[in-house]
XYZ file of N, CA and C in Angstrom:
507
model
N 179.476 81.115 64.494
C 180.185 80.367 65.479
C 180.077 81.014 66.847
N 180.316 82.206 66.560
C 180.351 82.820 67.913
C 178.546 82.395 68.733
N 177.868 82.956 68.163
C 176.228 82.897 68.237
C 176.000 81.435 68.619
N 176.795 80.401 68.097
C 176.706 78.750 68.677
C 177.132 78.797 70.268
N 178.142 79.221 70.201
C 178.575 79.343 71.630
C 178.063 79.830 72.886
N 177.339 81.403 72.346
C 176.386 81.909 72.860
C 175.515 81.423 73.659
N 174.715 80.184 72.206
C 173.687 79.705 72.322
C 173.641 78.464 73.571
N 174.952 78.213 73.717
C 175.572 76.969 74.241
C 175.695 77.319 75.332
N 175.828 78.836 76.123
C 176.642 78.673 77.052
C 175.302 79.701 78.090
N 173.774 79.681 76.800
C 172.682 80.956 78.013
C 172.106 78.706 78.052
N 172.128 77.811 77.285
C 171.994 76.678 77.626
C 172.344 76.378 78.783
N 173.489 76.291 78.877
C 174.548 75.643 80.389
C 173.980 76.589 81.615
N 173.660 77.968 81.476
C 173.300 78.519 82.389
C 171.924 78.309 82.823
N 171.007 78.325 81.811
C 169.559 77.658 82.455
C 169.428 76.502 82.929
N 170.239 75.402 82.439
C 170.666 73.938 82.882
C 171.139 73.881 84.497
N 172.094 74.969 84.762
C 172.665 74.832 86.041
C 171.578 76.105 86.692
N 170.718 76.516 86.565
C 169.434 77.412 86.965
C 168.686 76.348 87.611
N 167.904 75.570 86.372
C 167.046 74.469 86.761
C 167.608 73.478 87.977
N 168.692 73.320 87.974
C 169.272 72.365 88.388
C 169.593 72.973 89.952
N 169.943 74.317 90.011
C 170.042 74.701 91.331
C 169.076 74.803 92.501
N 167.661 75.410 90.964
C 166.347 75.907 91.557
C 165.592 74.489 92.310
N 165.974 72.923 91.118
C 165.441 72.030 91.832
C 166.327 70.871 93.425
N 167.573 71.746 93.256
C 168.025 71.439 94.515
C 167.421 72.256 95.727
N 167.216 73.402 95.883
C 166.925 74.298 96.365
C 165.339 73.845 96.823
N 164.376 73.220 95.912
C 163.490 72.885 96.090
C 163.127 71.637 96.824
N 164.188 70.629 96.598
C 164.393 69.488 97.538
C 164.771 69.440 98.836
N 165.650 70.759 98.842
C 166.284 70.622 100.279
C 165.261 71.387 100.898
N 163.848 72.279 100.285
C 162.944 72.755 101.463
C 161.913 71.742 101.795
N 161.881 71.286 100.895
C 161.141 70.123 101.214
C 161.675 69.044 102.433
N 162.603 68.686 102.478
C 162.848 68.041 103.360
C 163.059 68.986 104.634
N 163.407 69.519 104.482
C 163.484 70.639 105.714
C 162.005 70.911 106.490
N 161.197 71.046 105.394
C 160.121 71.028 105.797
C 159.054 69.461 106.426
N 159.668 68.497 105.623
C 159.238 67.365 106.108
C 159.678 66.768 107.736
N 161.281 66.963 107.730
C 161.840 67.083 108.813
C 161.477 67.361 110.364
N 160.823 68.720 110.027
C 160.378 70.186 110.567
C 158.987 69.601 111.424
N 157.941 69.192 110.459
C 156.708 68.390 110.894
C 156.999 67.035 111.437
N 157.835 66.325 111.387
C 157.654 65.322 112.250
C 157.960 65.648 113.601
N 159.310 66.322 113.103
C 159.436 66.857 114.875
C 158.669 67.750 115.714
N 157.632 68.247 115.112
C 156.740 68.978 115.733
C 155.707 68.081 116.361
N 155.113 66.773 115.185
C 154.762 66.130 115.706
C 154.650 65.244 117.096
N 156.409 64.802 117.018
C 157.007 64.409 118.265
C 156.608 64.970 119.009
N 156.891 66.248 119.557
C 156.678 67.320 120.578
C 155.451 67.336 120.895
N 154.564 67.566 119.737
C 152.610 67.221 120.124
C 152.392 65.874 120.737
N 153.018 64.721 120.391
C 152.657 63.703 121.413
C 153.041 63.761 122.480
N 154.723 64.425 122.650
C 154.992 64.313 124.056
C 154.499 65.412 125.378
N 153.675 66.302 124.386
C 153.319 67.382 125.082
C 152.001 66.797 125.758
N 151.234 65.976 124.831
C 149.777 65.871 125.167
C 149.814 64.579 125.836
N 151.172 63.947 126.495
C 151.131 62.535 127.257
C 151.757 63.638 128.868
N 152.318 64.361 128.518
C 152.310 65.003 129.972
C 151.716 65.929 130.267
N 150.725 66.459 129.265
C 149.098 66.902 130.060
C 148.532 66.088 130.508
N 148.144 64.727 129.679
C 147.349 63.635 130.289
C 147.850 63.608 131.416
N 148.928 62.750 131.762
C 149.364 62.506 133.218
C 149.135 63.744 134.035
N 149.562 64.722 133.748
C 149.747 65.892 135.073
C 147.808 65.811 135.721
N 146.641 65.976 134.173
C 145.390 65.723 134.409
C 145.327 64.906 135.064
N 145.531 63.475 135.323
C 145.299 62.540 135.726
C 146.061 62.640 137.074
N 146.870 63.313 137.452
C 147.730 62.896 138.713
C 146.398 64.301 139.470
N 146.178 65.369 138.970
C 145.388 66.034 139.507
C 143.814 65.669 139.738
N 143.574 65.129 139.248
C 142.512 64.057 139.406
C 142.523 63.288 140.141
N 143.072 62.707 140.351
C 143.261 61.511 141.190
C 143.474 61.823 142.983
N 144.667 62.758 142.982
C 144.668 64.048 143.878
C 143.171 64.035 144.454
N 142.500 64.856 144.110
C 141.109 65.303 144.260
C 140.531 63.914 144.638
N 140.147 63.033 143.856
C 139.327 62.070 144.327
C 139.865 61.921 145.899
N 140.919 61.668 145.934
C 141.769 60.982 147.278
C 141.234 61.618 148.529
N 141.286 63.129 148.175
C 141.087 64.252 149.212
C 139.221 63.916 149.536
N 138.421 63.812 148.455
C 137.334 63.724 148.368
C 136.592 62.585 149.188
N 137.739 61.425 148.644
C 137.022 60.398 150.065
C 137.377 60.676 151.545
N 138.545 61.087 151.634
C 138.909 61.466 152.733
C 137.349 62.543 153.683
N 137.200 63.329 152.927
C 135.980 64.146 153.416
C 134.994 63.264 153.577
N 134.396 62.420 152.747
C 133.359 61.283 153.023
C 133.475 60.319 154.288
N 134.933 60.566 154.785
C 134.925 59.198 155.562
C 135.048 60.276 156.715
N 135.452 61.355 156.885
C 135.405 61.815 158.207
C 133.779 62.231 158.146
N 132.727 62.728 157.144
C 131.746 62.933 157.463
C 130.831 61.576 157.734
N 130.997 61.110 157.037
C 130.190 59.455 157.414
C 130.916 59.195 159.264
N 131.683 59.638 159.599
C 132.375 59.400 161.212
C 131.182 60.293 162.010
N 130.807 61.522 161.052
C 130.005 62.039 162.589
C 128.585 61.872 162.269
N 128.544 61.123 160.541
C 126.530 60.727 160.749
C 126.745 59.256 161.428
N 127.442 58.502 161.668
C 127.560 57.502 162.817
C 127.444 57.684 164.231
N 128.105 59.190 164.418
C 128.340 59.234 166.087
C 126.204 59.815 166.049
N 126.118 60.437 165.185
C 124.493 61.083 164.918
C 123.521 60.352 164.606
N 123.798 58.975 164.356
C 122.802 58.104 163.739
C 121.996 57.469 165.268
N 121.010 57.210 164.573
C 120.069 56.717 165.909
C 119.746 54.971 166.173
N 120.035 54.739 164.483
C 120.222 52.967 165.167
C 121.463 52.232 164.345
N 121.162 51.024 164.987
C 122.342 50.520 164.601
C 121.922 50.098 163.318
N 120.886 49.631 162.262
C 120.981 49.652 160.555
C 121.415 51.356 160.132
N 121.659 52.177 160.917
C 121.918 53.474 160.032
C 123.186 53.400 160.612
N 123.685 53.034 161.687
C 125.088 52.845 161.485
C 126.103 51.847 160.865
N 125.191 50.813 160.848
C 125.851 50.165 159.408
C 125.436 50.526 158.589
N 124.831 50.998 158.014
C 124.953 51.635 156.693
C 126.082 52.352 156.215
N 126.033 53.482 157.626
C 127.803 54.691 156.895
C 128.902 53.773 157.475
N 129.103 52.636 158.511
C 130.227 51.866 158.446
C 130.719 51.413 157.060
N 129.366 50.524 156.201
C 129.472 49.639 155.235
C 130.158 51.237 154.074
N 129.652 52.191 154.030
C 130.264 53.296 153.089
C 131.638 53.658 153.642
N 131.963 53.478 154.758
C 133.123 54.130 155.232
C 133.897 52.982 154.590
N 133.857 51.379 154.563
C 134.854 51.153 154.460
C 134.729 50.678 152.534
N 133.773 50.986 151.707
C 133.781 51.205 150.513
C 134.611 52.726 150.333
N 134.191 53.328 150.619
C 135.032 54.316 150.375
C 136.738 54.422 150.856
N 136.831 54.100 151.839
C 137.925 53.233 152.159
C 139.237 52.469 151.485
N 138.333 51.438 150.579
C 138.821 50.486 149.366
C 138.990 51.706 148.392
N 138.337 52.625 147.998
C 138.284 52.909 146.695
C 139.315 54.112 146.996
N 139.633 54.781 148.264
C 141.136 55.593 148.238
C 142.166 54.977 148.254
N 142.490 53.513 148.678
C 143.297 53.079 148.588
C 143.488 52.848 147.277
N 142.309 51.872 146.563
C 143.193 51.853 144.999
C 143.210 53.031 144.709
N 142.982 54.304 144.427
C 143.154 55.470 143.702
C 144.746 55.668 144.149
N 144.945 55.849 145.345
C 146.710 55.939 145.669
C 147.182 55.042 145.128
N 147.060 53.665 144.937
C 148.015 52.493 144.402
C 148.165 53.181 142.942
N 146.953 53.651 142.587
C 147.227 54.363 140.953
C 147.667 55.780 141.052
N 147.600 56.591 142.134
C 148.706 57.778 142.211
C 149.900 57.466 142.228
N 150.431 56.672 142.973
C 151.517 56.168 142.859
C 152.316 55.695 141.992
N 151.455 55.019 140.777
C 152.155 54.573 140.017
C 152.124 55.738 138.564
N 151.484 56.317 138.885
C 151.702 57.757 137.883
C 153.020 58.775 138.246
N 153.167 58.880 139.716
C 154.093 59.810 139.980
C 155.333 59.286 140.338
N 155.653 58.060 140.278
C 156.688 57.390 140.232
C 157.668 57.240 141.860
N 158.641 56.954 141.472
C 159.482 56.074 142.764
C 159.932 58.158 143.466
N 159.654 58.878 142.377
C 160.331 60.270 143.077
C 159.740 61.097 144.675
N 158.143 60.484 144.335
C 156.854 60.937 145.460
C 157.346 59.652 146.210
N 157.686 58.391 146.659
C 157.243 57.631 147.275
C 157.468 57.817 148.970
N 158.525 58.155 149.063
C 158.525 58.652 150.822
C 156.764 59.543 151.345
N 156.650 60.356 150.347
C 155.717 61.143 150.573
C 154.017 60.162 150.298
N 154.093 59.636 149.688
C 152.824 59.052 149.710
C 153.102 57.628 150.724
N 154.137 57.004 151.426
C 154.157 56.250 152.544
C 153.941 57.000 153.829
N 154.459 58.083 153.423
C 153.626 58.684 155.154
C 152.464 59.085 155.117
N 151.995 59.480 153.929
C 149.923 59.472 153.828
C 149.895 57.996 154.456
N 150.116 57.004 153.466
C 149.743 55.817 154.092
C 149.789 55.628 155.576
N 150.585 56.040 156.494
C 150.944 55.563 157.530
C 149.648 56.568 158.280
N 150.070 57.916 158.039
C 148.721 58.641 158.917
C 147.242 58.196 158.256
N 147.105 57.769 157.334
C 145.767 57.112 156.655
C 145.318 56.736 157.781
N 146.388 55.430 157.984
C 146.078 53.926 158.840
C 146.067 54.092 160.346
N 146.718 55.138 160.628
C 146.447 55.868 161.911
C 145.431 56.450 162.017
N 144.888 57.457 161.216
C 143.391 57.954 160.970
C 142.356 57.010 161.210
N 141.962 55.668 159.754
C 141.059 54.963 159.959
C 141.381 54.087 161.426
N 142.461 53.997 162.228
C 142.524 53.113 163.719
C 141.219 54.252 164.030
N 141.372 55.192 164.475
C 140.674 55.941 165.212
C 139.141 55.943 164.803
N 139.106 55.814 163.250
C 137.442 55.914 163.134
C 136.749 54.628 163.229
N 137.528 53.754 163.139
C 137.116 52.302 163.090
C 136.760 52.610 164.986
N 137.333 53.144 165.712
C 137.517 53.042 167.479
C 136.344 54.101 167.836
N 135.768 55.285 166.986
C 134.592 55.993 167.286
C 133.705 55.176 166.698
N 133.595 54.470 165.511
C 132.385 53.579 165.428
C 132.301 52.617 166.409
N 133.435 52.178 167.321
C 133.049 50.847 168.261
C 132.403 51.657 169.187
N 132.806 53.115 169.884
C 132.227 53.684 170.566
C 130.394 54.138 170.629
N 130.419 54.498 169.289
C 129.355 54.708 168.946
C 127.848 53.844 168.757
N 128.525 52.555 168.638
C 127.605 51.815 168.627
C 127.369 51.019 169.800
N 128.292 51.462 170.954
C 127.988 51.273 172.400
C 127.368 52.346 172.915
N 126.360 53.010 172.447
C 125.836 54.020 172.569
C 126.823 55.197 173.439
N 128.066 55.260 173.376
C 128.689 56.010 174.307
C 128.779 57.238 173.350
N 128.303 58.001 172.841
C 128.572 58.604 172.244
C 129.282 59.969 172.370
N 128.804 60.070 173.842
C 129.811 61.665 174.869
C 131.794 60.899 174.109
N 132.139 59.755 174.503
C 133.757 59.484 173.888
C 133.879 59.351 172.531
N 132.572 58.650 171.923
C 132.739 58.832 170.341
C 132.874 60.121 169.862
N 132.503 60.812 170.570
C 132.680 62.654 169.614
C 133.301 63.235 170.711
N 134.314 62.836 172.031
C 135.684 63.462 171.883
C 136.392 62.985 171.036
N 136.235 61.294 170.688
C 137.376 60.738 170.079
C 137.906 61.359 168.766
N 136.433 61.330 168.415
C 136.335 61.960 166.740
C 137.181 63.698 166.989
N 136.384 64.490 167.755
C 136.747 65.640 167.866
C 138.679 66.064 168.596
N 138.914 65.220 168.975
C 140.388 64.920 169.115
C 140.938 64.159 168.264
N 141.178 62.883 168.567
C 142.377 62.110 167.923
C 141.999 61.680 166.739
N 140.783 61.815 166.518
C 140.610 61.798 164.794
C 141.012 62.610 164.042
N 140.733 64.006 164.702
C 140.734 65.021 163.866
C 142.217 65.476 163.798
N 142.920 65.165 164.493
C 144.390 65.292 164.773
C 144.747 64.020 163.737
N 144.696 62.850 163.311
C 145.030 61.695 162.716
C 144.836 62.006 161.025
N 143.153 62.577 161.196
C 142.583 63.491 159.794
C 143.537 64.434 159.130
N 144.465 65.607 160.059
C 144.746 66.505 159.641
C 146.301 66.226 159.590
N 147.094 65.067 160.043
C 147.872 64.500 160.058
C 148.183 64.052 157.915
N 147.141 63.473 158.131
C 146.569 62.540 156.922
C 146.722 63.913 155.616
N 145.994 64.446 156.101
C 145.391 65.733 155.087
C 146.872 66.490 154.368
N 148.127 66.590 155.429
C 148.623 67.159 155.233
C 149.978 66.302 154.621
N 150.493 65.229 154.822
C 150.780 64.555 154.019
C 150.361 64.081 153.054
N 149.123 64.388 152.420
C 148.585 64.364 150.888
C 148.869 65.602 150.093
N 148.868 66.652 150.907
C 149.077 67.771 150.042
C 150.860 68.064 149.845
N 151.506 67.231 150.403
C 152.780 67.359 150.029
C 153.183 66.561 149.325
């Protein structure tokens, strides 16, 4: 009798063994399942604000990049010798032109309503800038070119660096 009891009670103890060991085993499991999704989470949200930050730095760059194209296309105009080579860098100035503007319409909408004061005053010295180069190409193709390259060398370059520096802020 006694030895039944015994037998009964190393039973109850491996019973509540098994039984602990497979709670114990459930709850790492989920812990662990838990564990990976939310890591997961974090890997998407990590690798959607690399993308963007890439992309806002990118975009950055292009912006700056036409900007350099259009003030250099300003002095192979004031340098060009006829008027098909000055339409030519007109016709690039104002392709290039189009294609900073949409790139800002899409900076803009990456960096949200927080940048917008700051990318309306690019805009504004932009449009002050291109007044002036649009006004050395009229010069320029009146062969005046002694005012086309003060113009450029003054109030462009003052409009340019106007421009330049409200992009980098």
């Amino acid at each position: 009798m006694k030895r039944k009891i015994m037998d009964e009670s190393a039973q109850s103890i491996g019973i509540k063994m098994a039984l602990i060991s497979a709670t114990l085993i459930v709850a790492i499991l989920s812990i662990g399942i838990v564990g990976i999704n939310a890591l997961d989470a974090i890997k998407t949200n990590m690798n959607h604000i690399v993308d963007v930050s890439a992309n806002k730095v990118q975009l950055g760059d292009k912006i700056q990049q036409d900007l350099l194209k259009i003030t250099r296309a300003e002095q192979n105009i004031i340098a060009a010798q006829t008027q098909v080579e000055m339409d030519g860098y007109a016709a690039f100035v104002d392709q290039t032109y189009r294609n900073l503007i949409q790139r800002l319409g899409l900076f803009q909408a990456l960096v949200g309503q927080e940048n917008k004061n700051t990318i309306d005053t690019f805009r504004q010295k932009l449009t002050e800038y291109m007044a002036v180069n649009y006004k050395v190409n009229e010069y320029a193709r009146l062969n005046s070119n002694a005012q086309a390259k003060n113009l450029s060398a003054t109030s462009a370059r003052k409009a340019f660096d106007n421009a330049e520096v409200a992009l980098r802020n």
